[in-house]
């Protein structure tokens, strides 16, 4: 077994929470988190980090080689996965952010986000199994009746039972309106499910006592399309008085995938499987979206987690590996060659890895904190604003982090030269594993449409206000702390640009039905890049005020690097949006 | 076994040769190719395409699953590889571009380039084995003495024996100056090699009767660094009067890699292995570069070949897969959903795949034709210009095609949604296979330094003249064919920009020793993008003159698409160069 080199980025979590978000002060004003202080948060994440580094990370490489097996209709996960999960449950991690009233620890999403980033860094394949526990909890909490909540919430909150999300069918991926699985009502109020689902992560496994499937299906009187979908709960084993009784749910196969080979991606058959309705008939998609939003945030965190892991691997290797001499060579240099970390091409990659990864971490925490505010503040303007921000940021975090995570992992691989392409250096696994995150829980293309069409244009350009206000607020803070602060000026300028382009696109969409679809991806990338500018303006500004000199200097240099280099991407995306909106090329000739 | 869907792009090869390069006219003025006409060229490529589609492509997926094995010290390649190679040899493909005086067919590099693109599209892993045959031929032809040429050239030209390039050692990858393998002279004029080499593609295999290793090593009196390297020929089996006698060369292991799993990447041990000097002592690197340049071009073609394969897979899938309805929906549309090829996000990806792939094909052919001109024209200005162009374009083709090929394969994977991540849809293999091309034969970072530092700045900004003249010539041709032609205007403008930035960087380099290293990668990307603009200006202009309406319309639309969208990348790269040259961020704090 390979030794783990993963180091949980605890110092950076603390920096983000304490300095960028002033989390302790924020928790004070939220009744749900009033007792929480930074020291407790640190201790929680330290323990979580130890679990990820010591238990999960060492299983990551071997699981990639071993993969999952399907034997006699049951999935066998890689060696060590079940034991690691038992430890995870025993330590209470599944319950971290669940409500204390159902046995959870009631900690904020802000901490849960850090936990999920570390899980992805350490072992993405393993992390898939408990990955949607919190989403399932939120969904049952919101939509289960008394019987469901009483029966299913406690074992889900504790992690004793795991959950799956059963959406995709062979003919229905991005288009859930094409789903065919049928739900026939029984006299006792339950239903029978008939149909096949594919790409079900953890559809079967040998890690938890029971598996609770949340399944989208159609009632007999359902209208066509997405308005005819209802959400059902169908357990692998049905809890009855005499104990757990097998349901008629079968795993027919597991996929041979590019990566996350430790995660069993199952083809599931529901053969008159007993199920219970969650929420109202034909309103399954809305009920499912409670889970989907939580899952999308977690997928974004996978992009971040892999970027962090890639950065750690590349940094270590770049300081150990000696090739060629740097020109001009420092007088103190020795030997026939210098560490490749001293060569400009590698420094550029390492700086990108640092600045994008740490910036995404600020943005992830900021998004998670909006969820905490939305959940815990009393109803009112601030709570509504937090909800709007979380809703806007969810597709951005999902898409932008995963696309960037993939690109950064590929950059990091390049640092290793030929070694990057072989398994034992582990970076090639990172690149394979992270690639799925651009696809599942709604492809990045779907996220872009969600942001621009559904969340912005359908409302009007004013839908962008919560973001603009936050960005401009930070720009003002920078400029009042330091006149002519280049970060503040750039952030203000890009807030204005984004306001303009949004207004323009919304007005164009009145008479050009396709312009939004054409521009959506670059628009999302542009929003993501300006969010990064916000993150670095914030991180840079608060660093100037801190006593920790080396951390502070590094953060200020990182902010400068982002505004000198990273922000050039914004100009590029804007130029692509403008060119796309203006182009008259007959695209149908090219496809 | 999976059916092959690969379609050799024969129509496009013909378009490029006949219209973009007017190859037949060009061949007429080269004594070496005077008898060749377009019809013959078409027939050669048609036969090569049939071999790639019918023999190689069906082995590609299964070989990825099976991989290579090392048993009792010998490598076993995947099922079918040896038989396919025997067919390849029998058909005479190895000899395609070799000199008729040694048994070759004497066809131009222009056709060999098309062959190698198709080999990479069909089965990159398999294509690795004969991949450097032509390079080895060129190297022995240039540097072998009579005995070597007589003994080794015929079986290499025929393909009966295969060749390897043995450079890398564990401590010496990008920095060949750190190589340690020793060569000790024997009384009979031969040498004994002692050392270990890694990452040797086809270091052992079961496909050819013999394997000829070309090995960089040090003579006892060798100075340190790259000036102490000599090139040796060391066969696996030594041809002697009594037949082939085993040498002391051993394969100690094969790598577990991310992709090209059909290609055995070997760790080789030379244990007093008998070897013969090629060229002069201590001048091995120069001799090896004959091979390296040829190999670098082939690696670029792998980027192109994978882009073509990815495009074919994505295009087919996008027209078959139905998800969601297009808005506004044409009156003729039927069913619950439309082909995803009708959705803007997918059309954008498909258009990018077409335009970058076809543009790279023009550029590849243009580069190969410079090699033909350099080799076959009488000495003089035009021949020197062709040699300069080939020398400048080699690192650009290697780096730009492989980086773009990887990005395009990832875009194509996205078209498949979740299916893209599973093996049976084959696109994930394309993405894994193409990734190596950014690394081997000199990483893309090394190529960028080769272009900007060694080939341009070391000479002065005038080194760019051959490219500028060609680009400006095409711009003039566009503008005289059509006043205000936007392609011609943009190409002329970007030629000027590139001249300016090159002059600026060369002058900065006088007092700033690191500026070239910082800017090299974006500079190479900028040159590559302007080369693409040249390719599309040429392809667009000549298409306007052709009678084939549908091809012509598609090419003109593609050129418009490139100049509307693709060329935005040039502005981005230029902005990155300018920002890098101006930035004062203390990078050492960030690494």
Short mmCIF file of C-alpha atoms in Angstrom, two decimals, chain B residues 66-391:
data_model
loop_
_atom_site.label_atom_id
_atom_site.label_comp_id
_atom_site.label_asym_id
_atom_site.label_seq_id
_atom_site.Cartn_x
_atom_site.Cartn_y
_atom_site.Cartn_z
CA UNK B 66 -5.84 -6.13 -22.53
CA UNK B 67 -2.63 -4.08 -22.40
CA UNK B 68 0.86 -5.55 -22.68
CA UNK B 69 2.35 -8.26 -20.49
CA UNK B 70 5.91 -9.06 -19.51
CA UNK B 71 6.48 -12.81 -19.28
CA UNK B 72 9.86 -14.49 -18.80
CA UNK B 73 11.61 -11.28 -19.76
CA UNK B 74 9.75 -10.83 -23.04
CA UNK B 75 6.93 -8.45 -23.87
CA UNK B 76 3.68 -9.86 -25.24
CA UNK B 77 1.71 -7.24 -27.16
CA UNK B 78 -2.10 -7.30 -27.34
CA UNK B 79 -3.89 -9.88 -29.47
CA UNK B 80 -3.73 -9.08 -33.15
CA UNK B 81 -0.86 -6.59 -32.98
CA UNK B 82 1.79 -8.90 -34.45
CA UNK B 83 -0.47 -10.03 -37.30
CA UNK B 84 -1.41 -6.43 -38.10
CA UNK B 85 2.25 -5.51 -38.20
CA UNK B 86 3.03 -8.36 -40.56
CA UNK B 87 0.30 -7.06 -42.88
CA UNK B 88 1.72 -3.54 -42.58
CA UNK B 89 5.17 -4.75 -43.60
CA UNK B 90 3.84 -6.88 -46.40
CA UNK B 91 1.98 -3.93 -47.87
CA UNK B 92 5.20 -1.91 -47.87
CA UNK B 93 3.99 0.92 -45.63
CA UNK B 94 7.22 1.28 -43.61
CA UNK B 95 9.12 2.16 -46.79
CA UNK B 96 6.67 4.81 -47.96
CA UNK B 97 8.93 7.84 -47.68
CA UNK B 98 12.33 6.10 -47.72
CA UNK B 99 14.78 6.51 -50.56
CA UNK B 100 14.33 4.09 -53.49
CA UNK B 101 18.10 3.46 -53.45
CA UNK B 102 17.68 1.49 -50.21
CA UNK B 103 14.38 -0.14 -51.09
CA UNK B 104 11.98 2.65 -50.18
CA UNK B 105 9.10 3.95 -52.27
CA UNK B 106 10.40 7.50 -52.31
CA UNK B 107 7.02 9.11 -51.78
CA UNK B 108 6.93 12.61 -50.28
CA UNK B 109 6.63 13.40 -46.56
CA UNK B 110 3.34 15.02 -47.45
CA UNK B 111 1.83 11.56 -47.96
CA UNK B 112 3.71 10.00 -45.04
CA UNK B 113 2.16 12.69 -42.83
CA UNK B 114 -1.33 11.66 -43.88
CA UNK B 115 -0.45 8.01 -43.20
CA UNK B 116 0.77 8.84 -39.69
CA UNK B 117 -2.30 10.91 -38.90
CA UNK B 118 -4.48 7.94 -39.84
CA UNK B 119 -2.36 5.50 -37.83
CA UNK B 120 -2.80 7.68 -34.73
CA UNK B 121 -6.56 8.02 -35.29
CA UNK B 122 -6.99 4.30 -35.71
CA UNK B 123 -4.70 2.89 -33.05
CA UNK B 124 -2.13 5.09 -31.36
CA UNK B 125 -0.85 2.26 -29.15
CA UNK B 126 -0.06 0.06 -32.14
CA UNK B 127 1.35 2.95 -34.16
CA UNK B 128 4.02 3.49 -31.51
CA UNK B 129 5.92 0.39 -32.67
CA UNK B 130 6.64 1.53 -36.25
CA UNK B 131 6.44 5.17 -35.12
CA UNK B 132 10.14 5.98 -35.37
CA UNK B 133 11.03 3.70 -38.25
CA UNK B 134 11.39 6.64 -40.58
CA UNK B 135 13.44 8.58 -38.04
CA UNK B 136 15.74 5.62 -37.52
CA UNK B 137 16.08 5.24 -41.27
CA UNK B 138 17.00 8.93 -41.62
CA UNK B 139 19.48 8.70 -38.76
CA UNK B 140 21.28 5.59 -40.07
CA UNK B 141 21.20 7.01 -43.58
CA UNK B 142 22.92 10.17 -42.37
CA UNK B 143 25.27 8.79 -39.73
CA UNK B 144 25.86 5.10 -40.32
CA UNK B 145 29.08 3.88 -41.88
CA UNK B 146 29.04 1.46 -44.79
CA UNK B 147 28.76 -1.63 -42.60
CA UNK B 148 25.85 -0.17 -40.62
CA UNK B 149 24.00 1.02 -43.69
CA UNK B 150 24.47 -2.26 -45.51
CA UNK B 151 23.46 -4.39 -42.56
CA UNK B 152 20.69 -2.37 -40.94
CA UNK B 153 19.05 -0.13 -43.49
CA UNK B 154 17.35 -2.79 -45.64
CA UNK B 155 15.54 -4.58 -42.78
CA UNK B 156 14.57 -1.21 -41.26
CA UNK B 157 13.28 0.22 -44.52
CA UNK B 158 11.26 -2.94 -45.15
CA UNK B 159 10.04 -2.89 -41.54
CA UNK B 160 11.31 -6.43 -40.91
CA UNK B 161 13.24 -4.97 -37.96
CA UNK B 162 11.87 -2.26 -35.69
CA UNK B 163 13.79 0.50 -33.94
CA UNK B 164 13.73 2.32 -30.59
CA UNK B 165 15.12 5.57 -29.32
CA UNK B 166 16.85 5.09 -25.93
CA UNK B 167 17.34 8.48 -24.29
CA UNK B 168 15.66 8.83 -20.91
CA UNK B 169 17.17 7.53 -17.66
CA UNK B 170 15.54 7.82 -14.24
CA UNK B 171 17.54 10.94 -13.34
CA UNK B 172 17.59 12.42 -16.86
CA UNK B 173 14.41 13.30 -18.71
CA UNK B 174 14.19 16.81 -20.12
CA UNK B 175 17.85 17.25 -19.14
CA UNK B 176 19.78 14.78 -21.30
CA UNK B 177 23.03 16.26 -19.97
CA UNK B 178 22.50 14.14 -16.86
CA UNK B 179 22.63 10.81 -18.75
CA UNK B 180 24.99 8.23 -17.23
CA UNK B 181 24.94 5.19 -19.53
CA UNK B 182 28.55 4.30 -20.33
CA UNK B 183 30.05 3.08 -23.61
CA UNK B 184 33.41 1.33 -23.32
CA UNK B 185 35.45 0.76 -26.52
CA UNK B 186 36.41 -2.74 -27.63
CA UNK B 187 39.40 -3.74 -29.70
CA UNK B 188 37.28 -4.61 -32.75
CA UNK B 189 35.96 -1.07 -33.03
CA UNK B 190 32.64 -1.83 -31.37
CA UNK B 191 31.60 -0.70 -27.87
CA UNK B 192 30.01 -2.16 -24.75
CA UNK B 193 27.05 -0.29 -23.22
CA UNK B 194 26.38 -0.29 -19.47
CA UNK B 195 23.32 1.43 -18.09
CA UNK B 196 19.58 1.61 -17.60
CA UNK B 197 17.05 3.38 -19.77
CA UNK B 198 13.39 4.05 -18.99
CA UNK B 199 10.28 4.97 -20.98
CA UNK B 200 11.52 3.04 -24.04
CA UNK B 201 8.54 2.59 -26.35
CA UNK B 202 8.68 -0.85 -27.92
CA UNK B 203 11.91 -1.61 -26.00
CA UNK B 204 10.76 -5.16 -26.35
CA UNK B 205 7.86 -6.66 -28.34
CA UNK B 206 6.81 -9.78 -30.21
CA UNK B 207 6.09 -8.12 -33.55
CA UNK B 208 9.42 -7.90 -35.40
CA UNK B 209 12.28 -10.33 -35.91
CA UNK B 210 14.79 -7.93 -34.38
CA UNK B 211 14.90 -4.61 -32.52
CA UNK B 212 17.50 -1.96 -33.24
CA UNK B 213 18.11 0.33 -30.27
CA UNK B 214 19.58 3.76 -30.87
CA UNK B 215 21.17 4.69 -27.57
CA UNK B 216 22.67 7.87 -26.16
CA UNK B 217 25.65 7.08 -23.92
CA UNK B 218 28.98 8.49 -22.76
CA UNK B 219 32.46 7.48 -23.89
CA UNK B 220 35.08 7.21 -21.13
CA UNK B 221 36.68 10.55 -22.05
CA UNK B 222 33.35 12.35 -22.47
CA UNK B 223 32.93 15.84 -21.04
CA UNK B 224 29.97 16.39 -18.68
CA UNK B 225 26.64 17.58 -20.02
CA UNK B 226 25.09 17.19 -23.44
CA UNK B 227 28.44 17.72 -25.20
CA UNK B 228 29.61 14.39 -23.88
CA UNK B 229 26.87 12.28 -25.45
CA UNK B 230 27.48 9.86 -28.28
CA UNK B 231 24.96 7.86 -30.26
CA UNK B 232 25.18 4.09 -30.52
CA UNK B 233 23.38 1.36 -32.36
CA UNK B 234 22.73 -1.72 -30.21
CA UNK B 235 20.60 -4.50 -31.72
CA UNK B 236 18.63 -6.95 -29.59
CA UNK B 237 20.00 -9.70 -31.85
CA UNK B 238 23.40 -9.19 -33.45
CA UNK B 239 23.61 -10.16 -37.12
CA UNK B 240 26.54 -12.52 -37.51
CA UNK B 241 27.55 -15.05 -40.11
CA UNK B 242 25.80 -17.89 -38.29
CA UNK B 243 22.63 -15.81 -37.97
CA UNK B 244 21.14 -13.54 -35.29
CA UNK B 245 22.91 -13.86 -31.94
CA UNK B 246 21.39 -12.46 -28.70
CA UNK B 247 22.92 -9.29 -27.31
CA UNK B 248 22.91 -8.53 -23.56
CA UNK B 249 19.94 -6.17 -23.54
CA UNK B 250 17.08 -6.91 -21.15
CA UNK B 251 13.60 -5.60 -20.51
CA UNK B 252 13.13 -5.36 -16.73
CA UNK B 253 9.61 -4.00 -16.62
CA UNK B 254 6.77 -2.26 -18.39
CA UNK B 255 4.93 0.81 -17.11
CA UNK B 256 1.31 0.90 -16.01
CA UNK B 257 0.18 3.98 -17.90
CA UNK B 258 -2.80 6.28 -18.29
CA UNK B 259 -3.24 5.36 -21.94
CA UNK B 260 -1.67 3.91 -25.10
CA UNK B 261 -1.82 0.66 -23.17
CA UNK B 262 -1.17 -1.33 -26.33
CA UNK B 263 2.29 0.21 -26.49
CA UNK B 264 4.89 -1.44 -24.24
CA UNK B 265 6.82 1.26 -22.38
CA UNK B 266 9.92 -0.57 -21.23
CA UNK B 267 12.64 -0.28 -18.64
CA UNK B 268 15.76 -1.51 -20.42
CA UNK B 269 19.05 -2.76 -19.01
CA UNK B 270 22.20 -2.72 -21.14
CA UNK B 271 24.65 -5.12 -19.59
CA UNK B 272 27.85 -4.78 -21.55
CA UNK B 273 25.67 -4.84 -24.64
CA UNK B 274 27.58 -4.75 -27.91
CA UNK B 275 27.06 -1.52 -29.81
CA UNK B 276 28.40 0.53 -32.72
CA UNK B 277 29.06 4.26 -32.80
CA UNK B 278 26.83 6.34 -35.08
CA UNK B 279 28.40 9.57 -36.29
CA UNK B 280 31.22 11.21 -34.38
CA UNK B 281 32.14 10.80 -30.71
CA UNK B 282 30.45 13.34 -28.41
CA UNK B 283 28.16 14.47 -31.18
CA UNK B 284 25.37 12.07 -30.39
CA UNK B 285 22.81 14.72 -29.63
CA UNK B 286 23.10 16.25 -33.08
CA UNK B 287 22.83 12.81 -34.67
CA UNK B 288 19.84 11.97 -32.46
CA UNK B 289 18.12 15.18 -33.47
CA UNK B 290 17.65 13.87 -36.98
CA UNK B 291 15.35 11.32 -35.36
CA UNK B 292 13.92 13.66 -32.79
CA UNK B 293 12.69 16.18 -35.35
CA UNK B 294 10.97 13.49 -37.33
CA UNK B 295 9.54 12.05 -34.10
CA UNK B 296 8.31 15.47 -32.96
CA UNK B 297 6.41 15.95 -36.17
CA UNK B 298 4.83 12.51 -35.73
CA UNK B 299 3.81 13.39 -32.18
CA UNK B 300 2.08 16.50 -33.49
CA UNK B 301 0.28 14.27 -35.97
CA UNK B 302 -0.94 12.17 -33.04
CA UNK B 303 -2.62 15.29 -31.66
CA UNK B 304 -4.25 15.81 -35.04
CA UNK B 305 -5.17 12.14 -35.44
CA UNK B 306 -6.87 12.03 -32.06
CA UNK B 307 -8.70 15.28 -32.78
CA UNK B 308 -10.03 13.69 -35.99
CA UNK B 309 -11.04 10.50 -34.18
CA UNK B 310 -12.71 12.49 -31.39
CA UNK B 311 -14.57 14.59 -33.91
CA UNK B 312 -15.85 11.53 -35.78
CA UNK B 313 -17.06 9.90 -32.56
CA UNK B 314 -18.73 13.08 -31.29
CA UNK B 315 -20.34 13.91 -34.59
CA UNK B 316 -21.86 10.46 -35.00
CA UNK B 317 -23.16 10.42 -31.45
CA UNK B 318 -24.54 13.97 -31.62
CA UNK B 319 -26.62 13.11 -34.67
CA UNK B 320 -27.94 9.85 -33.18
CA UNK B 321 -28.68 10.95 -29.62
CA UNK B 322 -31.96 12.77 -29.01
CA UNK B 323 -32.37 14.92 -25.88
CA UNK B 324 -34.61 17.95 -25.37
CA UNK B 325 -36.23 20.09 -28.00
CA UNK B 326 -34.46 22.91 -29.79
CA UNK B 327 -35.95 26.39 -29.33
CA UNK B 328 -37.30 27.62 -31.69
CA UNK B 329 -38.28 24.19 -32.97
CA UNK B 330 -38.42 23.79 -36.76
CA UNK B 331 -41.86 22.86 -38.09
CA UNK B 332 -40.40 19.64 -39.51
CA UNK B 333 -39.07 18.37 -36.16
CA UNK B 334 -40.70 15.22 -34.81
CA UNK B 335 -40.73 13.19 -31.63
CA UNK B 336 -40.23 14.10 -27.99
CA UNK B 337 -36.69 15.40 -28.46
CA UNK B 338 -34.24 16.59 -31.13
CA UNK B 339 -30.74 15.34 -31.99
CA UNK B 340 -28.28 17.00 -29.65
CA UNK B 341 -26.36 18.08 -32.77
CA UNK B 342 -29.12 20.68 -33.15
CA UNK B 343 -28.46 22.27 -29.75
CA UNK B 344 -26.20 25.35 -29.66
CA UNK B 345 -23.84 24.04 -26.95
CA UNK B 346 -23.16 20.89 -28.97
CA UNK B 347 -22.97 22.75 -32.29
CA UNK B 348 -20.30 24.94 -30.80
CA UNK B 349 -18.22 21.91 -29.81
CA UNK B 350 -18.73 20.20 -33.17
CA UNK B 351 -17.80 23.38 -35.07
CA UNK B 352 -14.65 23.76 -32.96
CA UNK B 353 -13.75 20.13 -33.63
CA UNK B 354 -14.16 20.62 -37.38
CA UNK B 355 -12.38 23.92 -37.68
CA UNK B 356 -9.37 23.18 -35.50
CA UNK B 357 -8.94 19.66 -36.89
CA UNK B 358 -9.19 20.64 -40.54
CA UNK B 359 -7.02 23.70 -39.96
CA UNK B 360 -4.33 21.61 -38.28
CA UNK B 361 -4.45 19.26 -41.25
CA UNK B 362 -3.61 22.11 -43.61
CA UNK B 363 -0.80 23.17 -41.31
CA UNK B 364 0.57 19.62 -41.02
CA UNK B 365 0.61 19.19 -44.76
CA UNK B 366 2.22 22.59 -45.23
CA UNK B 367 4.97 21.65 -42.76
CA UNK B 368 5.53 18.25 -44.38
CA UNK B 369 5.76 19.92 -47.76
CA UNK B 370 8.52 22.20 -46.46
CA UNK B 371 10.45 19.07 -45.52
CA UNK B 372 9.97 17.74 -49.06
CA UNK B 373 11.14 21.06 -50.51
CA UNK B 374 14.10 21.20 -48.16
CA UNK B 375 15.12 17.70 -49.14
CA UNK B 376 14.50 17.82 -52.89
CA UNK B 377 15.06 21.37 -54.07
CA UNK B 378 18.53 22.31 -55.27
CA UNK B 379 20.46 24.33 -52.71
CA UNK B 380 19.53 27.99 -52.76
CA UNK B 381 17.21 30.55 -51.22
CA UNK B 382 14.01 28.62 -51.64
CA UNK B 383 15.51 25.46 -50.22
CA UNK B 384 16.96 27.38 -47.28
CA UNK B 385 13.63 29.06 -46.66
CA UNK B 386 11.87 25.68 -46.64
CA UNK B 387 14.41 24.34 -44.16
CA UNK B 388 13.90 27.35 -41.90
CA UNK B 389 10.14 26.97 -42.05
CA UNK B 390 10.33 23.27 -41.20
CA UNK B 391 12.64 24.03 -38.31
#
